[in-house]
CSV table of C-alpha atoms and ligand atoms in Angstrom, one decimal:
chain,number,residue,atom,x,y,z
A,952,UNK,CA,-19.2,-11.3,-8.6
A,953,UNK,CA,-20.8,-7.9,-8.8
A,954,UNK,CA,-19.6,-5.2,-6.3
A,955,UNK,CA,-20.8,-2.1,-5.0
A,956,UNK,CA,-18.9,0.4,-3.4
A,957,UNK,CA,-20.5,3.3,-2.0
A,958,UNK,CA,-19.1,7.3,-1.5
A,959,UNK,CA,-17.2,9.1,-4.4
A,960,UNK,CA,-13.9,10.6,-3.3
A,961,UNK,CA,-10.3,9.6,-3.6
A,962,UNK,CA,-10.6,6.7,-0.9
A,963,UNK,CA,-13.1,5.3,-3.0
A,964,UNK,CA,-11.3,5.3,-5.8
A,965,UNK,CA,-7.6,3.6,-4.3
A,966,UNK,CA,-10.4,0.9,-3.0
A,967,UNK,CA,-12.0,0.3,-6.4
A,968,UNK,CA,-8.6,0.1,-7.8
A,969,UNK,CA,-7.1,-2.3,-5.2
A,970,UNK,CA,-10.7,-4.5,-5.6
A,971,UNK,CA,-10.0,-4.5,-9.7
A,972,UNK,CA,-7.3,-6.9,-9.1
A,973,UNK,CA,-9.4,-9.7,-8.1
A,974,UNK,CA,-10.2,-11.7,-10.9
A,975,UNK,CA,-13.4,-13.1,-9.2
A,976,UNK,CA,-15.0,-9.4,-9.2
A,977,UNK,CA,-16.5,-9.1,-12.9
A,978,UNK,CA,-17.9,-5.9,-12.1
A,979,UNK,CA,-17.7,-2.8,-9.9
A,980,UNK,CA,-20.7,-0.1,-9.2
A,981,UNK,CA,-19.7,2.8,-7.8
A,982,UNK,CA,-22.5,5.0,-5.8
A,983,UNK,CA,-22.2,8.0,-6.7
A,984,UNK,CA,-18.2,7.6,-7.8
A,985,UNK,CA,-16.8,10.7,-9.9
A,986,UNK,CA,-15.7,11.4,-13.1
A,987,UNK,CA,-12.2,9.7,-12.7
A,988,UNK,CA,-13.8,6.5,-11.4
A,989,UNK,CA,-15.7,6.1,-14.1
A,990,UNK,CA,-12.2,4.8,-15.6
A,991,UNK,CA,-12.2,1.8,-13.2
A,992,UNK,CA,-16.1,1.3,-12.4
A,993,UNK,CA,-19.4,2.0,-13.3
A,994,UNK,CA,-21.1,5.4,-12.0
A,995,UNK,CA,-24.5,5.4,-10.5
A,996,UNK,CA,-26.2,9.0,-9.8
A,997,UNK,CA,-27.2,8.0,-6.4
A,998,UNK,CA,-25.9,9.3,-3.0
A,999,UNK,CA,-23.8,7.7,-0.6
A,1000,UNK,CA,-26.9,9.0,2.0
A,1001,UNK,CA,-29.6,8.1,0.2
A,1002,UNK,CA,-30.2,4.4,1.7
A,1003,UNK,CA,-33.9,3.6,-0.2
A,1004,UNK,CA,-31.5,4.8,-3.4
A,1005,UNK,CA,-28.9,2.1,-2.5
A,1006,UNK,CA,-30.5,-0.4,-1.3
A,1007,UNK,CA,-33.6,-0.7,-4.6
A,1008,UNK,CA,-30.2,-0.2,-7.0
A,1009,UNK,CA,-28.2,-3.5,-4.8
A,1010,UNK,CA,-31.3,-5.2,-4.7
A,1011,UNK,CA,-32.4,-5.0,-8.5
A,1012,UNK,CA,-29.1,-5.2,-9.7
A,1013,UNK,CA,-28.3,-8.1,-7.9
A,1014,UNK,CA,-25.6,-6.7,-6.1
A,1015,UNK,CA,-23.2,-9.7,-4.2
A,1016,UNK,CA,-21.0,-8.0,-2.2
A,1017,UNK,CA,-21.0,-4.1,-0.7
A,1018,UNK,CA,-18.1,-2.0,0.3
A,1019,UNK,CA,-19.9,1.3,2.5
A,1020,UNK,CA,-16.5,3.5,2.7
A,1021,UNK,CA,-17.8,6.7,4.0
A,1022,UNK,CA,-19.0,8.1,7.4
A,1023,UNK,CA,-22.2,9.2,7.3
A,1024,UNK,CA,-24.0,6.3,5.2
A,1025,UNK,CA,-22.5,4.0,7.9
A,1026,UNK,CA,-23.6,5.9,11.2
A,1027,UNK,CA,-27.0,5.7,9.2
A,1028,UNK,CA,-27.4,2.3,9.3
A,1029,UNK,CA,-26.3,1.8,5.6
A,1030,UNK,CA,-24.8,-1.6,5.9
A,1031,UNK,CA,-27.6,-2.8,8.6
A,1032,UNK,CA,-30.2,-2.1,5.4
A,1033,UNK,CA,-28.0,-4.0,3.3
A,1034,UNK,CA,-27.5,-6.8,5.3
A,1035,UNK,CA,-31.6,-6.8,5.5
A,1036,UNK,CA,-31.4,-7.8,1.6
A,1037,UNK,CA,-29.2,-10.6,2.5
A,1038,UNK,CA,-26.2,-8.4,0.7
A,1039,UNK,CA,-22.9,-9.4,2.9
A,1040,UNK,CA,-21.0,-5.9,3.8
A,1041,UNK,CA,-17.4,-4.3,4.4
A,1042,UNK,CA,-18.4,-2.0,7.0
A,1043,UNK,CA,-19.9,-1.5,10.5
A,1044,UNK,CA,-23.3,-1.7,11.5
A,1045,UNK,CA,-24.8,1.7,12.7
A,1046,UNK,CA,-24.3,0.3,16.3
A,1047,UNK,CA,-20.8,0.4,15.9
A,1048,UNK,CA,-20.3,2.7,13.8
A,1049,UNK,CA,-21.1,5.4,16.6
A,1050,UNK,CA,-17.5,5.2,17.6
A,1051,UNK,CA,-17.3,7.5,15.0
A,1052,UNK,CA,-20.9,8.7,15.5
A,1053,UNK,CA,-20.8,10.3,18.2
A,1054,UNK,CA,-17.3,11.2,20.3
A,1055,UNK,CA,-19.5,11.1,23.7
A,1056,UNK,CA,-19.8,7.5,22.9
A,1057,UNK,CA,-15.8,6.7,22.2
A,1058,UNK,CA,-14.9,8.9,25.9
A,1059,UNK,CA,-17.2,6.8,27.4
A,1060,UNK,CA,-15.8,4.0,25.9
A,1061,UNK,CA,-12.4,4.6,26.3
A,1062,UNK,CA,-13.1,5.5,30.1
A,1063,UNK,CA,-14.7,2.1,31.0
A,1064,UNK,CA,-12.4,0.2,29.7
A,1065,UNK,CA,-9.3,1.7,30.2
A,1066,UNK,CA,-8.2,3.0,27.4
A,1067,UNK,CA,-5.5,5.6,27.1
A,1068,UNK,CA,-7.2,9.1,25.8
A,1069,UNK,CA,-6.8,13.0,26.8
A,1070,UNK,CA,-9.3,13.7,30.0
A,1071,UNK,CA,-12.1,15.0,29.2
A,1072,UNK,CA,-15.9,16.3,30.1
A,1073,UNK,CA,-19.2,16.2,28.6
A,1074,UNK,CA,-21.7,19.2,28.3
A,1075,UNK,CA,-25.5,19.2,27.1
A,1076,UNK,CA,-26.2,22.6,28.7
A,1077,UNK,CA,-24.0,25.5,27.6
A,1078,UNK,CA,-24.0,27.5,31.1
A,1079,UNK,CA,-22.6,24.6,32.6
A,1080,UNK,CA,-19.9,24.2,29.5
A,1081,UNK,CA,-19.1,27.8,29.8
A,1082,UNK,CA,-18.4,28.0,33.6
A,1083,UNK,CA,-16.1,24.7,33.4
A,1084,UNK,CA,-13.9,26.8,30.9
A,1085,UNK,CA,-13.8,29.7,33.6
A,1086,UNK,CA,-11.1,27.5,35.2
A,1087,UNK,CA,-10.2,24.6,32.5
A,1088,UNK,CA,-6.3,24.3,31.7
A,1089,UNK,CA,-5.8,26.3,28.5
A,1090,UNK,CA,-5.1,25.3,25.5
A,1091,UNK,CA,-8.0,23.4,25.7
A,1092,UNK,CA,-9.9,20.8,23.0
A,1093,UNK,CA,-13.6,21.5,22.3
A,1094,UNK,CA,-15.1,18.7,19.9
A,1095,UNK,CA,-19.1,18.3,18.4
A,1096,UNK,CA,-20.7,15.2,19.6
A,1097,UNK,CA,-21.7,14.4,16.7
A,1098,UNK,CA,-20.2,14.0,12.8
A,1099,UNK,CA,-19.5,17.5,11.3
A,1100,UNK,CA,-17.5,16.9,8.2
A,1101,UNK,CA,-14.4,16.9,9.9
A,1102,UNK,CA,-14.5,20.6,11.5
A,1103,UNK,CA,-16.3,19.7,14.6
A,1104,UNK,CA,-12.9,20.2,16.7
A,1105,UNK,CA,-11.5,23.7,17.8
A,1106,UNK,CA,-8.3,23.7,19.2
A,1107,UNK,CA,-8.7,26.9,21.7
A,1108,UNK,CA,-5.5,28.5,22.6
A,1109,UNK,CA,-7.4,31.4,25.3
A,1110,UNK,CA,-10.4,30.8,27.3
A,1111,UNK,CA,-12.2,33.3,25.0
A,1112,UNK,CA,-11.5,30.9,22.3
A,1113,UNK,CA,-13.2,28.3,24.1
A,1114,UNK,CA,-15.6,30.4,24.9
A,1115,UNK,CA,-16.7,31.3,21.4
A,1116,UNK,CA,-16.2,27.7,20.2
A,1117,UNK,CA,-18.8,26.1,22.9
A,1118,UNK,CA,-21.1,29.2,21.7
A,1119,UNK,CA,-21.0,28.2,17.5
A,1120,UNK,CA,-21.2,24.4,18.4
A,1121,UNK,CA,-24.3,25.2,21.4
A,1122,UNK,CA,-25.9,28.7,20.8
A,1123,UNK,CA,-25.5,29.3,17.2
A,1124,UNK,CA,-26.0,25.7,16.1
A,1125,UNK,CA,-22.9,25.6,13.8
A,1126,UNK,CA,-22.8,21.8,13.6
A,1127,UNK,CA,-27.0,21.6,14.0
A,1128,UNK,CA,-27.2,18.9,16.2
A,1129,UNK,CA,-23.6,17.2,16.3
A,1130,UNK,CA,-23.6,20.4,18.8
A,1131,UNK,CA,-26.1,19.6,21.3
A,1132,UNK,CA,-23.9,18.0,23.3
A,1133,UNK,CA,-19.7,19.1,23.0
A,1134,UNK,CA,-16.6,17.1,24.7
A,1135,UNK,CA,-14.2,19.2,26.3
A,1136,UNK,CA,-11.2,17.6,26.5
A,1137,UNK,CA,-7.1,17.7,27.9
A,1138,UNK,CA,-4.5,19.4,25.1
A,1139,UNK,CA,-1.8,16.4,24.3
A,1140,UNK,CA,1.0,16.7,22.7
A,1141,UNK,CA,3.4,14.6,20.7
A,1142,UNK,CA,3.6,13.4,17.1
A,1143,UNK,CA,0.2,11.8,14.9
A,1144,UNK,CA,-0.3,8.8,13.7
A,1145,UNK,CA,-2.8,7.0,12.0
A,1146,UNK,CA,-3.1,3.3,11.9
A,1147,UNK,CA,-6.2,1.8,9.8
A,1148,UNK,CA,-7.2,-1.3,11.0
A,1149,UNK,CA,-8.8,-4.2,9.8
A,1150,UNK,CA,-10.7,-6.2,12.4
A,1151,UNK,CA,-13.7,-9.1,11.8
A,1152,UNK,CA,-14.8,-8.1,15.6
A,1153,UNK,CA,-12.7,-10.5,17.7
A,1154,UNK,CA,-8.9,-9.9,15.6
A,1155,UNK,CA,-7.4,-7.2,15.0
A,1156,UNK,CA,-5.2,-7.1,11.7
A,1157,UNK,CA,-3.5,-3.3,12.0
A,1158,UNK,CA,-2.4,-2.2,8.6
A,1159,UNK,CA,0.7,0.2,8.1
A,1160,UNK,CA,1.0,3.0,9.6
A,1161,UNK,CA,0.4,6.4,8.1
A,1162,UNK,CA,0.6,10.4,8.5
A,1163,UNK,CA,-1.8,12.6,7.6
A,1164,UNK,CA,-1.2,16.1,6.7
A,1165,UNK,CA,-4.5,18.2,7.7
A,1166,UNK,CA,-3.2,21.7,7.2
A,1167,UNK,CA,-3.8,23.6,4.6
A,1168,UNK,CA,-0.4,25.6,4.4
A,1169,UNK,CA,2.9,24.5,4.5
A,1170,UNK,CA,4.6,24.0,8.0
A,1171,UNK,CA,1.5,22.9,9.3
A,1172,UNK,CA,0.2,26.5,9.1
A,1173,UNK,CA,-3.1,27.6,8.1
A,1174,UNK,CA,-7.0,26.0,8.2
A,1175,UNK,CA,-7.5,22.2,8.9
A,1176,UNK,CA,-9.0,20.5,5.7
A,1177,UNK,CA,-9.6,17.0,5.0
A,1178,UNK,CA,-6.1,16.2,4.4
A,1179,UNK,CA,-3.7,17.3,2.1
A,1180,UNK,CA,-1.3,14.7,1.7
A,1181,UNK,CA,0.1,11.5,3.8
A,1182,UNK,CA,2.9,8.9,4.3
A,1183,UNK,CA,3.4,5.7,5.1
A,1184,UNK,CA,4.7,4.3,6.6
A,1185,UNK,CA,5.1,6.8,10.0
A,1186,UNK,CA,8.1,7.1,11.2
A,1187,UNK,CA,7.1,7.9,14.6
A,1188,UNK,CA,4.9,4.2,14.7
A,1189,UNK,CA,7.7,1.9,16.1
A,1190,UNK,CA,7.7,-1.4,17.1
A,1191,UNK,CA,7.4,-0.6,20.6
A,1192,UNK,CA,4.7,1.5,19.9
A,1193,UNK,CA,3.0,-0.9,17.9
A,1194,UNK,CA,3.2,-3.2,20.9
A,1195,UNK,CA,2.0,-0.9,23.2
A,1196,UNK,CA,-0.9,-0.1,21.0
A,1197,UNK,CA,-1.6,-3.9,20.4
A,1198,UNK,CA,-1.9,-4.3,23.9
A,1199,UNK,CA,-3.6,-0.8,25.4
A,1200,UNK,CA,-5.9,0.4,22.6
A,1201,UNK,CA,-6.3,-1.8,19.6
A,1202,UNK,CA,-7.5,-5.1,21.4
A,1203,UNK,CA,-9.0,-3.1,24.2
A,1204,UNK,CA,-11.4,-1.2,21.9
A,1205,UNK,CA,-12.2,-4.6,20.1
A,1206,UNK,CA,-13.4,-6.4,23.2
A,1207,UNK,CA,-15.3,-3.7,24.5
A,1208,UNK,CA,-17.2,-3.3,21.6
A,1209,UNK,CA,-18.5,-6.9,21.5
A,1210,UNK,CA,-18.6,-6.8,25.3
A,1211,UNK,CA,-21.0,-3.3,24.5
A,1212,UNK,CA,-23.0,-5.3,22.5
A,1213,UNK,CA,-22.1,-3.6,19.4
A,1214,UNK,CA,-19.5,-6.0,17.3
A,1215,UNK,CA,-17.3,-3.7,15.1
A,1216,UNK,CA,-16.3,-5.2,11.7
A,1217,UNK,CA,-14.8,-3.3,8.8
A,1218,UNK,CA,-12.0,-0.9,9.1
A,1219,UNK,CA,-11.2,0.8,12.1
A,1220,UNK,CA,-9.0,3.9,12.4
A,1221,UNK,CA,-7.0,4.5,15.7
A,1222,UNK,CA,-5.8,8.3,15.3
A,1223,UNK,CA,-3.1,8.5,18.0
A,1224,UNK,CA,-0.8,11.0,19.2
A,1225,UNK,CA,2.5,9.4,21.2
A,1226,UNK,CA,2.5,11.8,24.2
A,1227,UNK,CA,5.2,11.8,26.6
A,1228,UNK,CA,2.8,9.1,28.4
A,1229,UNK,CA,2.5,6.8,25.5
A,1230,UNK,CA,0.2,6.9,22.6
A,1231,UNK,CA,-3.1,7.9,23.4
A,1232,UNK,CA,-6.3,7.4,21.2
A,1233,UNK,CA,-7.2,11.1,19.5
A,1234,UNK,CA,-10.5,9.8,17.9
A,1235,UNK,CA,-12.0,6.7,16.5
A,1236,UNK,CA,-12.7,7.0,12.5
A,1237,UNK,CA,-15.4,3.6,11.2
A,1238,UNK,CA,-13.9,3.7,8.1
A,1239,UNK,CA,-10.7,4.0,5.9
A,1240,UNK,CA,-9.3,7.7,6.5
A,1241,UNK,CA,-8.9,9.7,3.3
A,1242,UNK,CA,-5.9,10.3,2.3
A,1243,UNK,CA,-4.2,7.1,4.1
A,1244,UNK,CA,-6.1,5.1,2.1
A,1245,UNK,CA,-4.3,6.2,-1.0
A,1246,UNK,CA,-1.0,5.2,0.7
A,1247,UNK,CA,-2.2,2.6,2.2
A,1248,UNK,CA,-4.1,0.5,0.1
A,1249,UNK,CA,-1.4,0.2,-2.9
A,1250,UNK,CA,1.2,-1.3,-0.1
A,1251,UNK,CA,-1.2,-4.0,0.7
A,1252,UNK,CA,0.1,-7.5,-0.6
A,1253,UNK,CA,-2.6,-9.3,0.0
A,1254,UNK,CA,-5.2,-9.3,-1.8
A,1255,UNK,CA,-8.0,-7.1,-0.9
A,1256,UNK,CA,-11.7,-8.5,-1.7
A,1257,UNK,CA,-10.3,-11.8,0.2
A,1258,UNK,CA,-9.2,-9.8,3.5
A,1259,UNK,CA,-12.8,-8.2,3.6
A,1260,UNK,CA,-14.5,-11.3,2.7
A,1261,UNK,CA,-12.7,-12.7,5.3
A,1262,UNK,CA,-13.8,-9.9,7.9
A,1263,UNK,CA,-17.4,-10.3,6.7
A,1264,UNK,CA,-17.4,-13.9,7.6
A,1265,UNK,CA,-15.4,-13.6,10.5
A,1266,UNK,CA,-12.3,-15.2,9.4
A,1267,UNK,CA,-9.5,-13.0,9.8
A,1268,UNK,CA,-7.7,-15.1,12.3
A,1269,UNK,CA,-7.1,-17.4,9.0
A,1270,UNK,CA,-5.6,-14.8,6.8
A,1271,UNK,CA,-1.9,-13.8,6.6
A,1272,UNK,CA,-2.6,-10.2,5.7
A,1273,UNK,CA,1.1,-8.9,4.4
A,1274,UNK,CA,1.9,-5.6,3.4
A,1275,UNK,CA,5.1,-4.5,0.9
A,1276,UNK,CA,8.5,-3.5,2.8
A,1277,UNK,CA,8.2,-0.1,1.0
A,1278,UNK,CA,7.1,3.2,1.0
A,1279,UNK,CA,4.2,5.6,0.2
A,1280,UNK,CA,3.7,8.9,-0.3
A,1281,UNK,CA,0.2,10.9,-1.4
A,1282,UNK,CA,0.3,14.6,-2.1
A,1283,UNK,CA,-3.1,16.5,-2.4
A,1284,UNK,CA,-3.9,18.1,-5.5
A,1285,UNK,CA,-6.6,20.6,-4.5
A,1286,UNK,CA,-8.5,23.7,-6.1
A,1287,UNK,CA,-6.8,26.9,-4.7
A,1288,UNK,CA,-9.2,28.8,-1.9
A,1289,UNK,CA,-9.5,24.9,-0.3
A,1290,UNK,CA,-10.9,24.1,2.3
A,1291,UNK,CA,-13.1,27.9,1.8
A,1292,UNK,CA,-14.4,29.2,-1.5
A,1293,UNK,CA,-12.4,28.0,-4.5
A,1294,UNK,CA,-13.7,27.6,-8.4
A,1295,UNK,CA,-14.2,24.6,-10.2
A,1296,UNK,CA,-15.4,23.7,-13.6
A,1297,UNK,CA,-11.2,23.7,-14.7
A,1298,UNK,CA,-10.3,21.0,-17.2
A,1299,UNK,CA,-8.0,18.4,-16.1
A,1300,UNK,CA,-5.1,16.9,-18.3
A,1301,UNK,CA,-3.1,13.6,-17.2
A,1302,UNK,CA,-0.5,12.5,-18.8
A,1303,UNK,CA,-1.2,8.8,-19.6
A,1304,UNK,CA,2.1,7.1,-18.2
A,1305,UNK,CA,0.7,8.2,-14.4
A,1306,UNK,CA,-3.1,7.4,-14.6
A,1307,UNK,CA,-2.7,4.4,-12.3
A,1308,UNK,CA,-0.9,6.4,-9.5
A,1309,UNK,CA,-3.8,8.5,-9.6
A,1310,UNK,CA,-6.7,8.9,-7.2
A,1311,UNK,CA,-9.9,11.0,-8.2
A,1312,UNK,CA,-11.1,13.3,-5.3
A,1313,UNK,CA,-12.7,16.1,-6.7
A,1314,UNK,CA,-13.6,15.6,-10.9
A,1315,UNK,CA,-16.8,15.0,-12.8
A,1316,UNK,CA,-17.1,14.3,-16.5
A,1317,UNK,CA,-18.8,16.6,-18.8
A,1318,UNK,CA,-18.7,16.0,-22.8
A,1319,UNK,CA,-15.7,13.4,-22.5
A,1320,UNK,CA,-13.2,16.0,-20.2
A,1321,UNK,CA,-12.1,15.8,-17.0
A,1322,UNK,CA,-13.5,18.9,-14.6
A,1323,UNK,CA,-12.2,19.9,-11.2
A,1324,UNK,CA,-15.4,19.6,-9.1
A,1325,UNK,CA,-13.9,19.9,-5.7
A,1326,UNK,CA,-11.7,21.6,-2.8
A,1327,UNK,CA,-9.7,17.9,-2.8
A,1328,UNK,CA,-9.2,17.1,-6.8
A,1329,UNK,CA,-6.7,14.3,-6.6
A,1330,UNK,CA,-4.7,12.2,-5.1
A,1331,UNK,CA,-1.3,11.2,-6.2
A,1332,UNK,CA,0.7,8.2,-4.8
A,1333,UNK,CA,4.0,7.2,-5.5
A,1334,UNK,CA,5.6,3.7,-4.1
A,1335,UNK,CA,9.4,3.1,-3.9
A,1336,UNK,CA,11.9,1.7,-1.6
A,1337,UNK,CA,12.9,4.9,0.4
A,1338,UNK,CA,10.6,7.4,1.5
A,1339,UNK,CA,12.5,10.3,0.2
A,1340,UNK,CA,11.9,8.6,-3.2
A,1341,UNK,CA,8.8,7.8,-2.6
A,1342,UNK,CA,8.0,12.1,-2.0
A,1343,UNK,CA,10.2,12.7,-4.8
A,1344,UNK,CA,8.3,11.0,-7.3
A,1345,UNK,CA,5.2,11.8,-5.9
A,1346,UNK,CA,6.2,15.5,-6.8
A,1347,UNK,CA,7.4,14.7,-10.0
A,1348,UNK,CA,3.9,13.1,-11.2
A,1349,UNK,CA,2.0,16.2,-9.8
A,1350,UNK,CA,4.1,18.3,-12.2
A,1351,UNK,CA,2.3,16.2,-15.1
A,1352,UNK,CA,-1.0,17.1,-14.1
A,1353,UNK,CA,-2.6,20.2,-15.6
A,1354,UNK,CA,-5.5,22.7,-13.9
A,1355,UNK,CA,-6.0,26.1,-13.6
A,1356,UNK,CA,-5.9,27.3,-9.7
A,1357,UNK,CA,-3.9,24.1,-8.9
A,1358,UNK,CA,-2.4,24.0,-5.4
A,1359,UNK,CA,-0.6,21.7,-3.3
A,1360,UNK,CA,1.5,21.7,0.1
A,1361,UNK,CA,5.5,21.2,-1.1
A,1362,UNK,CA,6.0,19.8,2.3
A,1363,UNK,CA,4.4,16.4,2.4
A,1364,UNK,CA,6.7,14.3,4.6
A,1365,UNK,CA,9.4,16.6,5.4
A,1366,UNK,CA,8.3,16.1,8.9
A,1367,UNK,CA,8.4,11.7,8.4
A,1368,UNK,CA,12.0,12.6,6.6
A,1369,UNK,CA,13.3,14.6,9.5
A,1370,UNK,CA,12.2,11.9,12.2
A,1371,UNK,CA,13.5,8.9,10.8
B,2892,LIG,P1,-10.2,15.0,14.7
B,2892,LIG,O1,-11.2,15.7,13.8
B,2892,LIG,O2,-10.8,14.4,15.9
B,2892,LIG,O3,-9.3,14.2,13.9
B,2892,LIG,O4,-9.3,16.2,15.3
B,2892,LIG,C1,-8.6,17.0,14.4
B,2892,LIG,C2,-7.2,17.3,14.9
B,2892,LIG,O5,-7.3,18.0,16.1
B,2892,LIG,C3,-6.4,16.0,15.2
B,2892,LIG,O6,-5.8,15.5,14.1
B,2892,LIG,C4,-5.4,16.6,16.2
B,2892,LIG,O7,-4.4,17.2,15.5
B,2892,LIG,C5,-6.2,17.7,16.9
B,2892,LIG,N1,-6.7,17.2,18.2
B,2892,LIG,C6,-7.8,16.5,18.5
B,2892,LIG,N2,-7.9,16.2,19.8
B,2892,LIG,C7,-6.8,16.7,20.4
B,2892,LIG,C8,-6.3,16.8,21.7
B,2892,LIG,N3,-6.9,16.3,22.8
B,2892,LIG,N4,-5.1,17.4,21.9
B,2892,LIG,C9,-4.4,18.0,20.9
B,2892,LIG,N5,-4.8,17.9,19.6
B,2892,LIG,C10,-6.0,17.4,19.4
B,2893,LIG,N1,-7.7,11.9,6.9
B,2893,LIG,C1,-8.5,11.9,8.1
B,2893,LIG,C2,-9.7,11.2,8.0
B,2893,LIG,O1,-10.0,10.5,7.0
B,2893,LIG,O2,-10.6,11.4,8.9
């Protein structure tokens, strides 16, 4: 079997290395991959956007299976193109993928069927947007419609904050269009979690649990970024909790988005925060999140290729999908300056007893060495018994890893540590 997977950062890369253990695959494409998955798949210089790019290279390569991991090529329509060619996909069609697409959609969603989520109202004229804020409770949540790389929501602590949010995301068009139209929502409270999903459009398999860490500064201080670091699984994520969720937001979602019309299959990530109220649905991601991925992935049992083959063909309700009775933990490697201005072009040593523990982000070959090409460089994952050991280790391996301008947090899961 020949596989493509499409997108290029550390996600991609803890999926490529969880697909090389199926002995069936005999060969993985990776579009446009970096220079550290070029270890575990072939490279091809074509973007994860370009859909005429990926569809001519599946189609001519003879391409059996597709894996479409990142955002933007799905709300594009990536895997409906695919499936076109006859090429079965792991992902969501662009009519589901809009959960992500657009967070107008996902209120709405949540608010016809009952789902728990913070209140919230939606503006497409900025007068309007800026008068509700004369009297909105403060802090208040302003969010793009649409997908803007992860920065599209301002937490606004004053109502001039608000103010001045609505006006980059309206007036000054900070988001282009993911700002025509912004969600102003309720300020909850409460501890994160993430829980990835995987889900064939009528079951719902949640996977473990994770934490993300989207600070950039230790003690949760500083800019938000991508993610600098995450455990699994989260303490917070109980069994309770996983009931409740189970029965209020995970199956919920499912049915309404086959009774929309708009059957979701792939991955679907439920980012939660467990408010005093019980846990409430944050945002909807269509994809694998980046970093859980990286701790989620290597505690998956079962074997990968067949759980997504499975949710292709609509078989989930077949599969046992087990996950290891261990721990996880991810810590960020990134380029100092991230997520503003920061160099790259730094060479990049590993030593060789830790290259399967770690996850390429941010690295792109040039005359055989290894150079930092990103805010997010690597990932590095450490599995053990105990979370403490799981950090600990984690720590250790990012100590044999050499770049100038290397920076990490050094408090990746004090917070899971301190809960449990
Ligand atoms: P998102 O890009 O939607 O993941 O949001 C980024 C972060 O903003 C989330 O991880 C939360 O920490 C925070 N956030 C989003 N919505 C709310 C909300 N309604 N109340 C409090 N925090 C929020
Ligand atoms: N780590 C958060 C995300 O992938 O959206």
């Amino acid at each position: 079997m020949k596989v493509m997977v499409v997108g290029g950062g550390g996600r991609e890369h803890a999926i490529i290395k969880k697909l090389r253990e199926n002995s069936g695959i005999t060969e993985i494409f990776a579009l446009p991959g970096n220079g550290g998955i070029a270890n575990d798949a072939t490279c091809v210089p074509i973007g994860a956007t370009d859909l005429d790019g990926i569809v001519d290279f599946a189609v001519k390569e003879g391409i059996d299976y597709a894996v479409v991991a990142p955002d933007d090529p799905l709300v594009l329509g990536c895997v409906d193109r695919l499936e076109e060619k006859g090429i079965p996909c792991f992902g969501p069609r662009s009519n589901a993928a809009i959960i992500e697409g657009s967070k107008v959609f996902s209120k709405n969603l949540m608010k016809k069927y009952g789902i728990p989520t913070a209140a919230y109202e939606v503006f497409d004229n900025i007068d309007d947007a800026l008068s509700y804020l004369e009297t909105a409770p403060i802090p208040t949540v302003i969010k793009a419609d649409g997908l803007a790389l992860g920065k599209g929501v301002i937490i606004a602590n004053t109502r001039d904050e608000a103010k001045a949010a609505v006006c980059s995301m309206m007036l000054d068009k900070k988001f282009g269009k993911s700002g025509d139209r912004v969600v102003i929502e309720e300020f909850l409270t409460g501890p994160e979690v993430s829980v990835l999903s995987f889900t064939d459009g009528e079951t719902v398999v949640p996977m473990i649990s994770s934490q993300d860490h989207k600070r950039a500064l230790d003690g949760d201080k500083g800019l938000n970024t991508g993610g600098m670091g995450t455990v699994a699984p989260n303490p917070y994520y109980t069994e309770e909790v996983a009931a409740e969720c189970m029965e209020k937001i995970f199956l919920p979602t499912i049915r309404a988005m086959k009774a929309e019309g708009r059957p979701f299959k792939g991955c679907l990530y439920f980012g939660l925060m467990i408010t005093e109220n019980g846990p409430k649905v944050i945002e909807y991601n269509c994809r694998f999140g980046d970093p859980e991925a990286q701790v989620v992935l290597p505690l998956l049992q079962t074997d990968l290729f067949t759980v997504m083959q499975a949710v292709t063909d609509g078989r989930l309700s077949e599969l046992d999908v087990k996950f290891r009775d261990a721990y996880a933990a991810c810590v960020i490697l990134a380029s100092k300056g991230y997520p503003q201005s920061y160099e790259k072009g730094y060479e990049i040593t590993i030593d060789e007893e830790i290259q399967d523990h770690v996850y390429v982000a941010g690295a792109a070959l040039k005359d055989g060495k290894l150079l930092t090409s990103g805010g997010r460089v690597l990932g590095v994952t450490a599995v053990a018994d105990t979370l403490e050991k799981a950090i600990a280790d984690s720590y250790k391996m990012c100590e044999q890893i050499y770049f100038d301008n290397k920076y990490c947090r050094t408090d990746i899961g004090k917070r899971a540590l301190a809960a449990k």
